mmCIF file of C-alpha atoms in Angstrom:
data_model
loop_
_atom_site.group_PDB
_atom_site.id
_atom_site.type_symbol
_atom_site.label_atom_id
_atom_site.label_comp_id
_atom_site.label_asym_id
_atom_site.label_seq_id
_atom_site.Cartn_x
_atom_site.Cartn_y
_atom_site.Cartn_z
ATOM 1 C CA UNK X 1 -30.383 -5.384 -30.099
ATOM 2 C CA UNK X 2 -28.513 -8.149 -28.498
ATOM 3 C CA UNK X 3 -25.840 -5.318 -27.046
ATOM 4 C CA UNK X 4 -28.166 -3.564 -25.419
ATOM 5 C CA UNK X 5 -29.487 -6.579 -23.924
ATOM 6 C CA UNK X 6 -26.254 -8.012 -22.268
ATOM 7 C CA UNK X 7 -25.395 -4.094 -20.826
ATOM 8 C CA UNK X 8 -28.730 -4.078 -19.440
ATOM 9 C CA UNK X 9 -28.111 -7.396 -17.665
ATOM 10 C CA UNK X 10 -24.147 -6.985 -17.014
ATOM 11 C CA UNK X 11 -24.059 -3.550 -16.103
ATOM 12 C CA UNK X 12 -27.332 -1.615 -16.080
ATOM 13 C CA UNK X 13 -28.915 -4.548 -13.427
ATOM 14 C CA UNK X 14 -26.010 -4.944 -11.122
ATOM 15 C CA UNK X 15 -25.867 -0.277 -10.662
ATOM 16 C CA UNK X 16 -29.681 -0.421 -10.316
ATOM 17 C CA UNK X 17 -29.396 -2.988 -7.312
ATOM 18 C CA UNK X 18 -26.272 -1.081 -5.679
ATOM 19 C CA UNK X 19 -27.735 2.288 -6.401
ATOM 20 C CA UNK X 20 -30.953 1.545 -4.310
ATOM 21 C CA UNK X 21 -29.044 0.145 -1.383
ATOM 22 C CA UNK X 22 -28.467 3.141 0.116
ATOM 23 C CA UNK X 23 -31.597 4.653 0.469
ATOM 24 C CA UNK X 24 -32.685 1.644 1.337
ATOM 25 C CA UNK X 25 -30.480 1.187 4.779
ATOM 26 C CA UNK X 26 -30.768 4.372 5.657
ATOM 27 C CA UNK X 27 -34.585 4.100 5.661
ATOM 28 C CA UNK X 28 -34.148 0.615 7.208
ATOM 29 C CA UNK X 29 -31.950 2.398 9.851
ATOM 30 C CA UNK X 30 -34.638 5.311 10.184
ATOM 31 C CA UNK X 31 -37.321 2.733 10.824
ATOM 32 C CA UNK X 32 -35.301 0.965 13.420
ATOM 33 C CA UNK X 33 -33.942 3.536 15.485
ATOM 34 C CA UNK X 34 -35.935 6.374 15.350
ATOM 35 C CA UNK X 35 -34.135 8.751 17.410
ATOM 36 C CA UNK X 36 -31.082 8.210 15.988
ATOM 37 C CA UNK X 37 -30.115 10.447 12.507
ATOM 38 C CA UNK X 38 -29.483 8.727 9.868
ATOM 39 C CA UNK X 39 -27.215 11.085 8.061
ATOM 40 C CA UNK X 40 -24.433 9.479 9.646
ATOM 41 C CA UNK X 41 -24.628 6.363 6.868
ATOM 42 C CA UNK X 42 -24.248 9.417 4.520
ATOM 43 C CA UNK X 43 -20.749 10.310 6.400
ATOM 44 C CA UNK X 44 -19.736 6.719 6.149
ATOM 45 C CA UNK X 45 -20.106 6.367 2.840
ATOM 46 C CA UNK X 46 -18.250 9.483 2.258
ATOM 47 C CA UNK X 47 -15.175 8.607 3.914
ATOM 48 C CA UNK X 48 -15.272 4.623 2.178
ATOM 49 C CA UNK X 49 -15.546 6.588 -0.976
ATOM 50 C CA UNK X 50 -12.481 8.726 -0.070
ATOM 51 C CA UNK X 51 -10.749 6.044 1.173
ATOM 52 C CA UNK X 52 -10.983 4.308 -2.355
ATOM 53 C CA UNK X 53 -9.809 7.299 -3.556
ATOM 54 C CA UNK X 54 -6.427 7.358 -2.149
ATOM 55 C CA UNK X 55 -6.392 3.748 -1.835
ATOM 56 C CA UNK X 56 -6.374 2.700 -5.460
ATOM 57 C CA UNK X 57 -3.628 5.162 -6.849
ATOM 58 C CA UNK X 58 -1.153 4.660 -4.053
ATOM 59 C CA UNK X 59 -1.732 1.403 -2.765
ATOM 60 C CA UNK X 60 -3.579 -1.402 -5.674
ATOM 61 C CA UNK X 61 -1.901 0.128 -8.195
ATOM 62 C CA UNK X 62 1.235 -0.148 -7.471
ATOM 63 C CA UNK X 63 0.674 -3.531 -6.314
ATOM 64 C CA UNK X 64 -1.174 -5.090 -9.454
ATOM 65 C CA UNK X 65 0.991 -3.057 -11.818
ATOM 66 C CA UNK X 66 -2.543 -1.720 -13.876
ATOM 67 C CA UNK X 67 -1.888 1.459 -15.775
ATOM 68 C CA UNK X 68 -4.661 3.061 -17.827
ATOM 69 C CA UNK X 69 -2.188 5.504 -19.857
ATOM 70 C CA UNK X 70 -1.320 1.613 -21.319
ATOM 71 C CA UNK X 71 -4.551 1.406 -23.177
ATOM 72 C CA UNK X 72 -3.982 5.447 -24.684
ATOM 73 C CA UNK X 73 -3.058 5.805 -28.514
ATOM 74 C CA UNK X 74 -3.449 1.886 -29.271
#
């Protein structure tokens, strides 16, 4: 039982929190400017999400030398 304790706290807690963000500030956003769509937080997060994308293979990985094939067939 003590597992399933420390995910909950070290992983399960921290996603919860990050997962509601988003609605959040787009509802936040809504609220404030009402005339203004909101969608375009959606767009946003799209293109931060593709930028990770092609950011971590080609760029932090090759800097910090971290290779997941390392951890394969050990």
């Amino acid at each position: 039982m003590g597992i399933l304790k420390v995910l909950t706290l070290t992983i399960g807690l921290p996603y919860l929190l990050l997962s509601a963000t988003g609605p959040l500030l787009q509802y936040w956003f809504a609220a404030r400017f009402p005339l203004r769509s909101a969608y375009r937080l959606y767009a946003l997060s799209n293109l931060g999400s593709f930028a990770g994308l092609l950011l971590y293979p080609f760029v932090l990985e090759p800097i910090c030398h971290w290779r997941s094939s390392d951890c394969i067939g050990q």
